[in-house]
Structure formats: structure tokens, C-alpha cells
Short mmCIF file of C-alpha atoms in Angstrom, two decimals:
data_model
loop_
_atom_site.label_atom_id
_atom_site.label_comp_id
_atom_site.label_asym_id
_atom_site.label_seq_id
_atom_site.Cartn_x
_atom_site.Cartn_y
_atom_site.Cartn_z
CA MET A 11 -19.62 -27.58 -2.66
CA TYR A 12 -23.51 -27.81 -1.26
CA HIS A 13 -23.93 -29.85 1.85
CA GLY A 14 -20.62 -31.83 1.26
CA ARG A 15 -21.53 -32.60 -2.35
CA LYS A 16 -19.87 -31.40 -5.59
CA ARG A 17 -22.08 -29.22 -7.81
CA GLU A 18 -22.41 -30.92 -11.45
CA PRO A 19 -20.14 -28.92 -13.87
CA LYS A 20 -22.16 -26.42 -16.01
CA VAL A 21 -22.82 -28.18 -19.43
CA ILE A 22 -22.74 -25.92 -22.57
CA PRO A 23 -25.61 -26.86 -24.86
CA THR A 24 -24.78 -27.69 -28.30
CA GLU A 25 -26.41 -25.58 -31.59
CA GLU A 26 -29.10 -28.34 -31.90
CA GLN A 27 -30.09 -28.25 -28.21
CA LYS A 28 -30.27 -24.33 -28.54
CA LYS A 29 -32.49 -24.72 -31.35
CA ALA A 30 -34.67 -27.11 -29.75
CA ASN A 31 -34.90 -24.95 -26.61
CA ALA A 32 -36.13 -21.84 -28.60
CA GLU A 33 -38.58 -23.86 -30.10
CA LEU A 34 -40.03 -25.18 -27.28
CA LEU A 35 -39.99 -21.81 -25.14
CA ALA A 36 -41.86 -20.60 -28.48
CA LYS A 37 -44.30 -23.18 -28.19
CA ILE A 38 -44.83 -22.92 -24.41
CA GLN A 39 -45.06 -18.60 -24.93
CA LYS A 40 -48.00 -19.29 -27.27
CA ILE A 41 -49.93 -21.57 -25.41
CA ASN A 42 -49.51 -19.59 -22.52
CA GLN A 43 -50.52 -16.49 -24.31
CA GLU A 44 -53.82 -18.45 -25.38
CA LEU A 45 -54.30 -19.48 -22.08
CA LEU A 46 -54.28 -16.20 -20.15
CA GLN A 47 -56.88 -14.95 -22.75
CA ARG A 48 -59.22 -17.81 -22.13
CA ARG A 49 -58.75 -17.21 -18.46
CA VAL A 50 -59.40 -13.23 -18.58
CA ALA A 51 -62.52 -14.38 -20.26
CA LYS A 52 -63.31 -17.15 -17.64
CA GLN A 53 -63.91 -19.90 -20.06
CA TYR A 54 -64.34 -22.84 -17.73
CA ASN A 55 -64.54 -25.92 -19.95
CA ALA A 56 -63.54 -29.32 -20.62
CA GLU A 57 -61.32 -28.06 -23.55
CA ASN A 58 -59.53 -25.65 -21.96
CA LEU A 59 -58.80 -28.30 -18.84
CA GLU A 60 -57.13 -30.63 -21.65
CA LEU A 61 -55.12 -27.49 -22.60
CA THR A 62 -53.63 -26.83 -19.19
CA GLU A 63 -52.82 -30.28 -18.94
CA LYS A 64 -50.47 -30.13 -22.02
CA ALA A 65 -49.29 -26.99 -20.99
CA GLY A 66 -48.42 -28.20 -17.69
CA ALA A 67 -46.41 -31.16 -19.09
CA LEU A 68 -44.59 -28.74 -21.24
CA PHE A 69 -43.46 -26.48 -18.70
CA THR A 70 -44.39 -27.91 -14.91
CA ASP A 71 -43.34 -24.82 -13.07
CA ASN A 72 -45.91 -22.65 -14.77
CA TYR A 73 -47.92 -21.32 -12.02
CA THR A 74 -50.28 -19.59 -13.90
CA VAL A 75 -51.49 -22.55 -16.31
CA TRP A 76 -51.94 -24.72 -12.51
CA ASN A 77 -53.77 -21.62 -11.12
CA TYR A 78 -56.25 -21.50 -14.09
CA ARG A 79 -56.54 -25.48 -13.98
CA ARG A 80 -57.87 -25.14 -10.39
CA GLU A 81 -60.26 -22.66 -11.49
CA ILE A 82 -61.60 -25.03 -14.36
CA ILE A 83 -61.82 -27.78 -12.10
CA GLN A 84 -63.84 -26.03 -9.36
CA GLU A 85 -66.22 -24.64 -11.73
CA ILE A 86 -67.00 -28.07 -14.01
CA VAL A 87 -66.12 -30.51 -11.23
CA PHE A 88 -66.51 -29.52 -7.89
CA LYS A 89 -69.51 -26.96 -8.37
CA SER A 90 -71.31 -29.22 -11.02
CA SER A 91 -74.77 -30.48 -9.64
CA GLU A 92 -74.44 -32.91 -12.74
CA LYS A 93 -71.55 -34.86 -11.04
CA SER A 94 -71.94 -37.26 -8.15
CA VAL A 95 -69.78 -37.48 -5.20
CA GLU A 96 -68.29 -40.73 -6.63
CA ASP A 97 -67.57 -38.93 -9.91
CA LYS A 98 -65.83 -36.15 -8.20
CA LYS A 99 -63.52 -38.88 -6.32
CA LYS A 100 -62.82 -40.65 -9.44
CA PHE A 101 -61.73 -37.36 -11.14
CA ILE A 102 -59.47 -36.57 -7.99
CA VAL A 103 -57.91 -39.95 -8.56
CA SER A 104 -56.99 -39.38 -11.92
CA GLU A 105 -55.76 -35.96 -11.47
CA LEU A 106 -53.41 -37.59 -8.54
CA LYS A 107 -51.98 -40.23 -11.19
CA LEU A 108 -51.50 -36.84 -13.57
CA ILE A 109 -49.71 -35.20 -10.92
CA LEU A 110 -47.51 -38.28 -10.29
CA LYS A 111 -46.57 -38.83 -13.87
CA LEU A 112 -45.22 -35.15 -14.00
CA LEU A 113 -43.34 -35.68 -10.41
CA MET A 114 -41.37 -38.39 -12.14
CA ARG A 115 -40.14 -36.05 -14.56
CA ASN A 116 -39.53 -33.01 -12.11
CA GLN A 117 -39.60 -33.98 -8.55
CA LYS A 118 -38.76 -30.52 -7.22
CA SER A 119 -41.41 -28.69 -8.75
CA PHE A 120 -43.25 -26.22 -6.29
CA PRO A 121 -46.40 -25.92 -8.62
CA LEU A 122 -47.02 -29.77 -8.91
CA TRP A 123 -46.36 -30.39 -5.06
CA PHE A 124 -48.84 -27.60 -4.11
CA HIS A 125 -51.27 -28.87 -6.48
CA ARG A 126 -51.30 -32.18 -5.21
CA GLN A 127 -51.93 -31.02 -1.70
CA TRP A 128 -55.03 -28.89 -2.98
CA CYS A 129 -56.24 -32.29 -4.74
CA ILE A 130 -56.16 -34.04 -1.24
CA GLU A 131 -57.64 -31.35 0.62
CA TYR A 132 -60.58 -31.21 -1.85
CA GLY A 133 -60.67 -35.15 -1.85
CA LEU A 134 -61.01 -35.15 2.28
CA LYS A 135 -64.00 -32.54 2.15
CA LEU A 136 -65.91 -34.84 -0.09
CA ASP A 137 -65.27 -37.93 2.20
CA ASP A 138 -63.37 -37.02 5.44
CA ALA A 139 -63.63 -40.51 6.62
CA ALA A 140 -61.10 -41.56 3.95
CA LEU A 141 -58.04 -41.08 6.28
CA GLY A 142 -58.87 -43.73 8.37
CA LYS A 143 -59.55 -46.58 5.59
CA GLU A 144 -57.11 -49.31 5.30
CA ASP A 145 -56.10 -48.39 1.83
CA SER A 146 -56.63 -44.74 2.69
CA ILE A 147 -55.06 -41.66 0.55
CA LEU A 148 -52.91 -40.88 3.78
CA LYS A 149 -50.93 -44.16 3.71
CA ASN A 150 -50.82 -43.82 -0.25
CA GLU A 151 -49.42 -40.66 -0.05
CA LEU A 152 -46.93 -41.90 2.68
CA LYS A 153 -45.74 -44.49 0.75
CA LEU A 154 -45.35 -42.31 -2.22
CA CYS A 155 -43.17 -40.02 -0.35
CA ALA A 156 -41.08 -42.95 1.43
CA GLU A 157 -40.27 -44.16 -2.47
CA LEU A 158 -39.26 -40.79 -3.65
CA LEU A 159 -36.99 -39.99 -0.79
CA THR A 160 -35.18 -43.42 -1.47
CA HIS A 161 -34.25 -41.78 -4.97
CA ASP A 162 -33.41 -38.37 -3.49
CA GLY A 163 -33.28 -38.33 0.38
CA ARG A 164 -32.50 -34.41 0.05
CA ASN A 165 -35.76 -33.30 -1.99
CA PHE A 166 -37.18 -30.68 0.65
CA HIS A 167 -40.29 -30.62 -1.34
CA CYS A 168 -41.40 -34.05 -0.55
CA TRP A 169 -40.38 -33.76 3.21
CA ASN A 170 -42.35 -30.48 3.53
CA TYR A 171 -45.38 -32.61 2.05
CA LYS A 172 -44.44 -35.41 4.49
CA ALA A 173 -44.51 -32.96 7.26
CA TRP A 174 -47.98 -31.82 6.23
CA LEU A 175 -49.54 -35.39 5.98
CA LEU A 176 -48.09 -35.72 9.08
CA GLU A 177 -50.70 -33.05 10.27
CA LEU A 178 -53.22 -34.74 8.45
CA GLU A 179 -52.89 -37.85 10.14
CA THR A 180 -52.42 -36.11 13.85
CA ALA A 181 -56.09 -34.25 13.12
CA ASN A 182 -57.53 -37.82 11.87
CA ILE A 183 -56.03 -39.07 15.24
CA ASN A 184 -57.65 -36.43 17.18
CA ARG A 185 -60.92 -36.66 15.32
CA VAL A 186 -61.41 -40.45 15.61
CA TYR A 187 -60.15 -41.10 19.23
CA GLU A 188 -62.44 -39.78 21.97
CA ASP A 189 -60.69 -41.52 24.87
CA LYS A 190 -57.75 -39.51 25.67
CA GLU A 191 -55.34 -42.24 26.68
CA LYS A 192 -55.87 -44.34 23.06
CA ARG A 193 -55.47 -40.57 21.50
CA GLU A 194 -52.09 -40.35 23.06
CA LYS A 195 -51.20 -43.59 22.41
CA ALA A 196 -51.98 -43.27 18.56
CA LEU A 197 -50.29 -40.11 18.39
CA LYS A 198 -47.14 -41.51 20.42
CA GLU A 199 -46.96 -44.50 17.48
CA MET A 200 -46.97 -42.22 14.94
CA TYR A 201 -44.40 -40.01 16.08
CA GLU A 202 -42.03 -42.97 17.29
CA ARG A 203 -42.80 -44.36 13.58
CA GLU A 204 -41.45 -41.26 12.00
CA TYR A 205 -38.45 -40.67 14.30
CA LYS A 206 -37.35 -44.56 13.94
CA TYR A 207 -37.37 -43.57 9.90
CA THR A 208 -35.38 -40.41 10.54
CA THR A 209 -33.13 -42.79 12.31
CA GLN A 210 -32.55 -45.21 9.77
CA LEU A 211 -31.98 -42.48 6.75
CA ILE A 212 -29.19 -40.65 9.35
CA SER A 213 -27.65 -44.09 9.75
CA LYS A 214 -27.10 -44.45 5.93
CA ASP A 215 -26.42 -40.53 5.16
CA PHE A 216 -25.24 -38.08 7.65
CA SER A 217 -25.31 -35.55 5.41
CA ASN A 218 -29.12 -34.69 5.08
CA TYR A 219 -30.35 -31.42 6.34
CA SER A 220 -34.15 -31.94 5.69
CA THR A 221 -33.88 -35.58 7.43
CA TRP A 222 -32.40 -33.75 10.77
CA PHE A 223 -34.61 -31.01 10.59
CA TYR A 224 -37.63 -33.45 10.38
CA ARG A 225 -36.08 -35.27 13.47
CA SER A 226 -36.31 -32.28 15.21
CA LYS A 227 -40.04 -31.98 15.04
CA MET A 228 -40.37 -35.16 16.48
CA LEU A 229 -38.30 -34.97 19.68
CA PRO A 230 -40.23 -32.61 21.50
CA TYR A 231 -43.08 -34.67 21.48
CA LEU A 232 -41.27 -38.12 22.15
CA PHE A 233 -39.05 -36.18 24.64
CA PRO A 234 -40.98 -33.75 26.62
CA ASP A 235 -39.49 -32.28 29.84
CA PRO A 236 -40.85 -29.85 32.27
CA THR A 237 -37.95 -27.40 32.04
CA TYR A 238 -36.67 -27.58 28.55
CA LEU A 239 -38.07 -28.38 24.86
CA ILE A 240 -36.79 -31.90 24.93
CA SER A 241 -35.29 -33.36 28.17
CA VAL A 242 -31.62 -32.55 28.83
CA GLN A 243 -30.95 -36.69 28.62
CA LYS A 244 -32.14 -36.93 25.07
CA VAL A 245 -30.17 -33.52 24.09
CA ARG A 246 -27.07 -35.43 25.68
CA GLU A 247 -27.97 -38.58 23.48
CA GLU A 248 -28.40 -36.69 20.17
CA LEU A 249 -25.08 -34.86 20.79
CA GLU A 250 -23.39 -38.41 21.34
CA MET A 251 -24.84 -39.62 18.27
CA LEU A 252 -24.03 -36.38 16.34
CA LYS A 253 -20.62 -36.76 17.52
CA GLN A 254 -20.15 -39.87 15.25
CA ALA A 255 -21.38 -37.90 12.28
CA LEU A 256 -19.07 -34.72 13.09
CA TYR A 257 -16.20 -37.10 12.98
CA THR A 258 -17.44 -38.98 9.94
CA GLU A 259 -18.79 -35.84 8.06
CA PRO A 260 -16.54 -32.83 9.53
CA LYS A 261 -16.81 -30.65 6.55
CA ASP A 262 -20.91 -31.63 6.24
CA GLN A 263 -22.97 -28.26 7.02
CA SER A 264 -25.87 -30.16 8.00
CA CYS A 265 -24.71 -31.71 11.42
CA TRP A 266 -23.14 -28.42 12.44
CA ASN A 267 -26.74 -26.94 11.80
CA HIS A 268 -28.36 -29.68 14.12
CA HIS A 269 -25.58 -29.16 16.67
CA ARG A 270 -26.46 -25.48 16.78
CA TRP A 271 -30.03 -26.41 17.59
CA LEU A 272 -29.45 -28.89 20.01
CA MET A 273 -27.25 -26.72 22.11
CA SER A 274 -29.57 -23.95 21.75
CA LEU A 275 -32.27 -25.75 23.48
CA VAL A 276 -30.58 -25.82 26.92
CA LEU A 277 -30.16 -21.68 26.63
CA PRO A 278 -32.86 -20.38 28.83
CA VAL A 279 -34.42 -16.51 28.25
CA GLN A 280 -32.28 -14.04 30.43
CA VAL A 281 -31.98 -10.41 31.21
CA VAL A 282 -29.20 -8.93 28.85
CA GLY A 283 -30.20 -5.37 29.26
CA CYS A 284 -32.41 -3.29 31.39
CA SER A 285 -32.75 0.56 32.75
CA LEU A 286 -35.27 2.55 35.10
CA LYS A 287 -36.74 5.61 34.77
CA MET A 288 -39.57 7.78 35.97
CA PRO A 289 -41.38 9.78 33.39
CA SER A 290 -43.49 11.52 36.28
CA GLU A 291 -43.47 11.47 39.88
CA ASN A 292 -45.85 8.65 40.73
CA LYS A 293 -44.90 6.28 37.43
CA VAL A 294 -41.90 3.69 37.17
CA GLU A 295 -40.88 2.48 34.05
CA ILE A 296 -38.31 -0.75 33.78
CA THR A 297 -36.84 -1.34 30.41
CA LEU A 298 -35.98 -4.87 29.92
CA GLY A 299 -33.95 -6.61 26.98
CA VAL A 300 -34.07 -10.42 27.01
CA SER A 301 -32.03 -12.76 25.22
CA HIS A 302 -34.92 -14.55 22.94
CA LYS A 303 -37.87 -13.06 20.91
CA VAL A 304 -40.71 -14.09 23.46
CA LYS A 305 -44.66 -13.84 22.79
CA ALA A 306 -45.00 -13.08 26.38
CA LEU A 307 -42.31 -11.83 29.33
CA GLU A 308 -43.77 -14.41 32.11
CA GLY A 309 -42.57 -14.68 36.07
CA VAL A 310 -42.14 -11.08 36.11
CA GLU A 311 -43.04 -9.52 40.24
CA LEU A 312 -42.10 -5.95 40.93
CA SER A 313 -41.64 -4.10 44.62
CA LEU A 314 -41.25 -0.56 45.03
CA ASN A 315 -40.18 0.76 48.58
CA GLY A 316 -40.52 -3.08 49.98
CA ALA A 317 -44.13 -3.14 48.69
CA ALA A 318 -45.30 -5.40 46.00
CA VAL A 319 -47.05 -3.66 43.39
CA ALA A 320 -49.16 -4.44 40.17
CA ALA A 321 -46.92 -4.57 37.15
CA LYS A 322 -48.00 -3.97 33.19
CA VAL A 323 -45.73 -5.52 31.08
CA GLU A 324 -45.70 -4.86 27.58
CA ALA A 325 -43.97 -5.54 24.52
CA ILE A 326 -42.09 -2.14 22.89
CA THR A 327 -41.92 -3.52 19.57
CA PRO A 328 -45.01 -4.20 17.64
CA ALA A 329 -43.97 -7.82 16.46
CA ILE A 330 -45.42 -10.79 17.72
CA HIS A 331 -42.19 -12.02 19.18
CA THR A 332 -40.23 -9.61 20.65
CA ASP A 333 -36.87 -9.19 22.88
CA ARG A 334 -37.70 -5.86 24.41
CA TRP A 335 -40.15 -4.93 26.71
CA LEU A 336 -41.59 -2.46 29.13
CA ILE A 337 -42.90 -2.93 32.91
CA LYS A 338 -44.84 -0.06 34.11
CA ALA A 339 -45.93 0.52 37.52
CA GLU A 340 -47.66 3.21 39.62
CA LEU A 341 -45.66 4.61 42.70
CA LYS A 342 -47.77 5.53 45.86
CA ASP A 343 -45.11 6.66 47.93
CA PRO A 344 -43.89 10.60 47.61
CA VAL A 345 -40.34 9.41 46.62
CA LEU A 346 -38.85 5.93 45.34
CA ALA A 347 -36.18 4.92 47.49
CA GLU A 348 -36.08 1.07 46.17
CA ALA A 349 -37.27 -0.95 43.52
CA LYS A 350 -36.68 -4.44 43.01
CA LEU A 351 -37.79 -6.56 39.87
CA VAL A 352 -37.78 -10.76 40.32
CA LEU A 353 -38.07 -13.16 37.16
CA LYS A 354 -39.17 -15.80 39.06
CA LYS A 355 -37.99 -19.41 39.19
CA ASP A 356 -39.27 -21.96 36.58
CA ALA A 357 -41.19 -19.41 34.71
CA LYS A 358 -41.69 -19.99 31.08
CA CYS A 359 -42.27 -17.49 27.97
CA PRO A 360 -43.79 -18.62 24.96
CA THR A 361 -41.23 -18.58 21.85
CA ILE A 362 -41.45 -19.63 18.37
CA GLU A 363 -40.46 -22.96 19.15
CA GLY A 364 -42.18 -23.53 22.30
CA PRO A 365 -42.12 -22.48 25.75
CA ARG A 366 -38.63 -21.61 27.14
CA VAL A 367 -37.59 -21.47 30.85
CA VAL A 368 -36.80 -18.07 32.43
CA ARG A 369 -33.21 -17.91 34.02
CA PRO A 370 -34.16 -16.57 37.48
CA VAL A 371 -33.01 -13.00 38.63
CA VAL A 372 -33.16 -10.48 41.24
CA LEU A 373 -32.67 -6.83 39.99
CA CYS A 374 -32.70 -3.62 42.80
CA TRP A 375 -32.43 0.00 42.11
CA LYS A 376 -31.58 1.98 45.17
CA LYS A 377 -31.73 5.70 44.91
CA ASP A 378 -28.67 7.37 46.99
CA GLY A 379 -28.03 10.43 44.87
CA THR A 380 -27.86 8.44 41.90
CA VAL A 381 -29.67 5.29 40.96
CA LYS A 382 -27.66 2.39 41.43
CA LEU A 383 -28.17 -1.37 40.43
CA SER A 384 -27.20 -4.44 42.08
CA CYS A 385 -28.13 -8.20 41.46
CA GLU A 386 -28.47 -10.94 43.92
CA LYS A 387 -27.45 -14.50 42.91
CA VAL A 388 -30.04 -16.87 42.63
CA GLU A 389 -29.34 -20.62 42.54
CA SER A 390 -30.64 -22.51 39.53
CA SER A 391 -30.23 -26.26 38.07
CA LEU A 392 -29.96 -24.60 34.45
CA ASP A 393 -26.22 -23.24 35.49
CA LYS A 394 -25.16 -27.09 36.19
CA ASP A 395 -26.89 -28.29 32.85
CA LEU A 396 -25.62 -25.92 30.78
CA LYS A 397 -22.00 -26.17 31.95
CA GLU A 398 -21.81 -29.72 31.76
CA ILE A 399 -23.24 -29.55 28.15
CA ALA A 400 -21.21 -26.77 26.88
CA TYR A 401 -17.93 -27.25 28.35
CA GLY A 402 -18.10 -30.86 27.21
CA GLU A 403 -18.90 -30.02 23.61
CA ILE A 404 -15.92 -27.72 23.43
CA ASP A 405 -13.79 -30.70 24.43
CA VAL A 406 -14.95 -32.62 21.99
CA LEU A 407 -14.92 -30.31 19.03
CA THR A 408 -11.25 -28.87 19.99
CA GLU A 409 -10.20 -32.57 20.09
CA LEU A 410 -11.80 -32.51 16.36
CA ILE A 411 -10.00 -29.56 15.33
CA GLU A 412 -6.77 -30.81 16.52
CA VAL A 413 -6.92 -34.15 14.43
CA GLU A 414 -8.16 -32.44 11.22
CA GLU A 415 -6.86 -29.20 9.86
CA GLY A 416 -9.21 -26.58 8.08
CA LEU A 417 -12.14 -27.64 9.62
CA VAL A 418 -14.29 -24.36 9.27
CA TYR A 419 -17.60 -25.20 10.80
CA ALA A 420 -15.91 -26.81 13.77
CA ILE A 421 -13.68 -23.76 14.49
CA GLU A 422 -16.90 -21.30 14.14
CA ARG A 423 -18.81 -23.75 16.44
CA VAL A 424 -15.86 -23.70 19.04
CA CYS A 425 -15.89 -19.66 18.86
CA GLU A 426 -19.74 -19.94 19.36
CA LEU A 427 -19.50 -21.88 22.44
CA TYR A 428 -16.82 -19.67 24.08
CA CYS A 429 -19.18 -16.79 23.25
CA LEU A 430 -21.91 -18.66 25.02
CA LYS A 431 -19.85 -19.49 27.83
CA ARG A 432 -19.21 -15.73 28.19
CA ASP A 433 -22.58 -14.45 27.98
CA TYR A 434 -24.44 -16.93 30.02
CA PHE A 435 -21.55 -17.37 32.59
CA GLY A 436 -20.25 -13.83 32.56
CA ASN A 437 -23.62 -12.13 32.23
CA PRO A 438 -23.49 -9.18 34.78
CA TYR A 439 -26.94 -9.03 35.69
CA TYR A 440 -26.48 -12.58 37.56
CA GLY A 441 -23.45 -11.49 39.86
CA PHE A 442 -20.36 -10.40 38.47
CA ALA A 443 -18.59 -13.21 39.99
CA ASP A 444 -19.58 -15.62 37.88
CA ALA A 445 -17.99 -13.47 35.11
CA CYS A 446 -14.53 -14.52 36.55
CA TYR A 447 -14.99 -18.18 34.68
CA LEU A 448 -12.97 -16.79 31.64
CA CYS A 449 -9.55 -17.31 33.07
CA LYS A 450 -5.85 -16.60 31.55
CA GLY A 451 -5.34 -20.30 31.41
CA ASP A 452 -8.01 -21.19 29.49
CA LEU A 453 -7.51 -18.66 26.62
CA GLU A 454 -3.98 -19.92 26.32
CA LYS A 455 -5.04 -23.17 26.00
CA ASN A 456 -7.36 -22.97 23.17
CA TYR A 457 -6.21 -19.83 21.62
CA GLY A 458 -3.35 -21.38 19.61
CA VAL A 459 -5.64 -24.05 18.08
CA LEU A 460 -8.16 -21.60 17.03
CA SER A 461 -6.30 -18.29 16.25
CA GLY A 462 -4.59 -19.77 13.43
CA TYR A 463 -7.25 -19.67 10.88
CA LYS A 464 -7.69 -17.24 7.90
CA LYS A 465 -7.96 -13.80 8.76
CA GLY A 466 -11.62 -11.81 8.39
CA THR A 467 -13.75 -15.15 8.66
CA ALA A 468 -16.34 -15.21 11.22
CA ALA A 469 -14.19 -17.66 13.49
CA GLU A 470 -11.45 -15.04 13.29
CA VAL A 471 -13.74 -12.25 14.39
CA MET A 472 -15.39 -14.00 16.91
CA TYR A 473 -12.55 -15.58 18.83
CA GLY A 474 -10.62 -12.21 18.29
CA ASP A 475 -13.21 -10.17 19.85
CA LEU A 476 -13.23 -12.83 23.05
CA THR A 477 -9.50 -12.57 23.20
CA THR A 478 -8.68 -8.85 23.05
CA LYS A 479 -11.48 -7.66 25.18
CA PHE A 480 -10.56 -9.22 28.35
CA LYS A 481 -6.96 -9.86 28.25
CA ASN A 482 -7.24 -11.75 31.58
CA ILE A 483 -9.20 -12.56 34.59
CA SER A 484 -8.98 -9.18 36.34
CA ASP A 485 -10.01 -7.30 33.06
CA LEU A 486 -13.47 -8.98 33.17
CA PHE A 487 -13.98 -8.47 36.78
CA ASN A 488 -13.22 -5.12 36.37
CA TYR A 489 -15.59 -4.72 33.71
CA SER A 490 -18.45 -6.28 35.20
CA LYS A 491 -18.15 -4.45 38.24
CA ALA A 492 -18.24 -1.29 36.36
CA VAL A 493 -21.67 -2.30 34.64
CA LEU A 494 -22.93 -3.30 38.05
CA GLU A 495 -22.32 0.01 39.47
CA GLY A 496 -23.49 2.37 36.32
CA LYS A 497 -19.76 3.26 35.59
CA ALA A 498 -20.01 1.43 32.17
CA HIS A 499 -22.24 0.63 29.87
CA VAL A 500 -22.81 -3.16 28.01
CA PRO A 501 -22.03 -2.68 24.42
CA VAL A 502 -23.52 -4.55 21.54
CA SER A 503 -20.31 -6.26 20.95
CA TYR A 504 -20.22 -7.74 24.30
CA THR A 505 -23.36 -9.99 23.87
CA HIS A 506 -23.56 -12.93 21.26
CA LEU A 507 -27.21 -12.97 21.84
CA THR A 508 -30.07 -12.03 19.74
CA LEU A 509 -30.96 -8.32 21.22
CA PRO A 510 -30.10 -6.10 18.65
CA THR A 511 -29.57 -3.30 21.05
CA ILE A 512 -28.56 -3.65 24.76
CA TYR A 513 -29.83 -0.96 27.19
CA SER A 514 -27.51 0.81 29.64
CA VAL A 515 -28.01 0.26 33.16
#
């Protein structure tokens, strides 16, 4: 099974087919060897251009042939002083026709799609105003994509190409419209057109991951939000739409992937590990682990002995985006009695997907013989949004599991949502009182539904970890309290977040 569709059974070729394939392979190898020799000799002429066309038609996925063809085209067409701009444009049109002819035979060929993109890029260099014409290259290419996706909506090569065309259209709109209001209107119309297109395709076929993924690129622009990547209301609407898909195609992976992405949108960046040390008498270093890989840690405020100090925030790992950060400051007093670290409310950290809001927190270290960590609860609307959405989805998916047996993805998602509840509302750095959400009745209510799944699966392992570590409310409460008092460590298995290593407090 692949995305809910059965794979075609493997067909064993006949002796005649084997013989024909062997002859074709020998022919391809012979032409390929000849082309390699001519390429090394840098023979760029019309004869070799024709030969690359024949070789490309024999085997469309031959990267070397298409690379050589591009070198020839550059030398004898684009760099030629004898060719006029119109001649070069006509050549590009003929090349696009050739690629289209070959795409009809093999629509999932990487080299063909790359070569088509290369041709259009060169065409636009010759005439950058061509994008805005009524019969523009862009409009023709979008029509081609729509036609090809009608035949095969899962052709991710075509979807990737369509996304690239969208970038071209965006660049053209920014170039043509100097007025900001007109420019934003044109961009919105473009995104709305593509958004409606994905809605139409999804209504016909829920089982298309490419369509869901392409749709996810439209949502942030059409439904922006000052706090989240897209508005909470739109997340709820998408989940409601997805509910229909999940109940219709519960065994299809595409819908569950989109569900996981939607739920991730309401997860803020939060602290999942921290430690304080003094490498020297006048230097303070706080190591901070966060739940998401971010490019910069924003909203940091540090005070030592009650006075605000300038803090230097730097990544521990050299990656562009990381989840481990080091906060450095100098101590002006002879002794450190108290350190307070604040992640401010409404701060945002840049992630790969876009800005993600920070869950506000106040961490305080007091030195009284030993350094002890305490946390002050900070009220935030993030808690309310996440609680409503996560709890609601657990109810929806649990109901689905009870209706039909053997729903692997549904069981795994419920387990992941329980882990999400634990990691967010049971996070000891945000006040251990909230950790008491995981009550005994909550476990007993759902354990019978979920624990019956196959042993050794991801669902069984995740839910098993959840239920064996904390049997009841007092276990979780005592554990969280011990962490805050510095008597216990936060193990890796405690968190279902992205941090590879959890620092001890």
C-alpha cells in the first residue's frame, strides 16, 4: 500500500521483452559513450545537438545527456553573435515543445523538468516582460500543469514545478506594481486562486499529499495572525475539513500528515531544559534548551542580584537553526545571590517555517548553600488555544478509533496528542501545578481503547511510556516538584519534543 493505493503487481518480462530491453540498453550505452567522448573534447555543434535529442528520447533520465545538451545550446545559440533575440526565442519555444513531447511519455522524469525550468529561465533573461503578456510563458505553463495534474494529481514533479512558477509570478507582480495596495491585491488574488484550486482537488480526492502540502503554502499568506503562523480560527476550520477526510479515508497517510502539521502550528517555543553555572567568579552562563530549532532566541531578559544586565545570547551548535542556546553575562557584585531569566510575552523566534511565538516563562535561581531553581507562572492565551484544540482533537480521534478497528495512524496520532498534553501542560519549567492535568481517570478512560494495539509499534511504545512512568496524579506531581527543587533530572524520555538532549537543572 502507498498513500492508500495498492502497488501494481510486478510483471515478469517475457523472453522477447528481455531481448528487446537488452538491445535498447546496448544502443543507449553506445550512444552514451560517444557523447561522453565528444563532451570531453568540447565539441559543441548542431550534429551533437541532434545526437543529444536522440539519446534523450531513448532514455529521458540520462542526466549526462541533458547536461551536455545545455552546454551545446549555450555555446551555439545563446552565446552566438549570429543569432538574433528572436532566433533565440524561437529556439526556446522549439525546445519546450520537445520537452513536452517527452513528458507525455515520462511525466516523472527529474532531468526533463529541470531542463524545462532552465529553458524558461533563459527565455525570461531574453524578455523579462514576457511574464506579463496575455499569452505569456507563465500562463501557458500553469495551463500545462493543470492538464498534467488532471491525469495524475500525485505527480510531485509537476507540483514542484508549479510552486516554482508561483515564485516567478510573485516576482513579476512585485516588479510590475509599484503601488503597495495594488501589489498586495494582486498577490492576494494569486494565492486565493491557488487556494481554491487545492480545495477543488481535495474535495475530489482526499488522498493526495502533494495537494495538502501545496495548500499549506497558501494558508500563511491568506490567513496571517500576529501570534501564530496562521490564525487559530483557520486552524479550527482546517481541522473540521480534515475531519471529513479522516472519517472518509482513515487509513490514508496524507490526511494524517496534514493533521500533524496543523497541530504543530499552535505549539509555541518553550523551555525544555536549563542549567546555570559560573565558569569564573564574575561570569554567569545559562544553558537553555528549547522545543524548536530556531535561528535566534528572542525575548530574553536577564537580571543578576535584582539588577538588569546586558546578556549575550549565542547558539551552542553551529547550525543555522538550533535548539540549544547559551546566555552569557558578567557579574558586577562579588557574590551571586539570585539570577532571574525571563522569556518575554509575545516574543517570536524565527524558525524554518516562519516566526513562532515564545511561551513566556520566568526562571529564578537562588543560591542558599546550593543553587535552586524556581518558576513563576505567567498567564498566556497560548494555553487556552492549545488546550481547546488538542483536547478537542483527542475526543474526535478517540471516537474514530472506537468506530473502526485497526486504524494505525489514528492510534498513533492520539498517542502523540497525549504526549503533547504532557509536554506542554506538564512542563515543570512552567509551574509543576499544571502537571497535575494527567489524572488517573483520564488514563483509565482511554487506555482500554489504545493499549489493545499491536505490541512493539510506535503507538504501543509511546502510550506505554505515558502510562507506566506516571501511574497517577501524585506520581507526576512529586516528580515535577523534585525536578524544580533540583533533586531529579528531566530524562530524554520525558519529552516528546525535538530537543535531542535535555539539560539537568
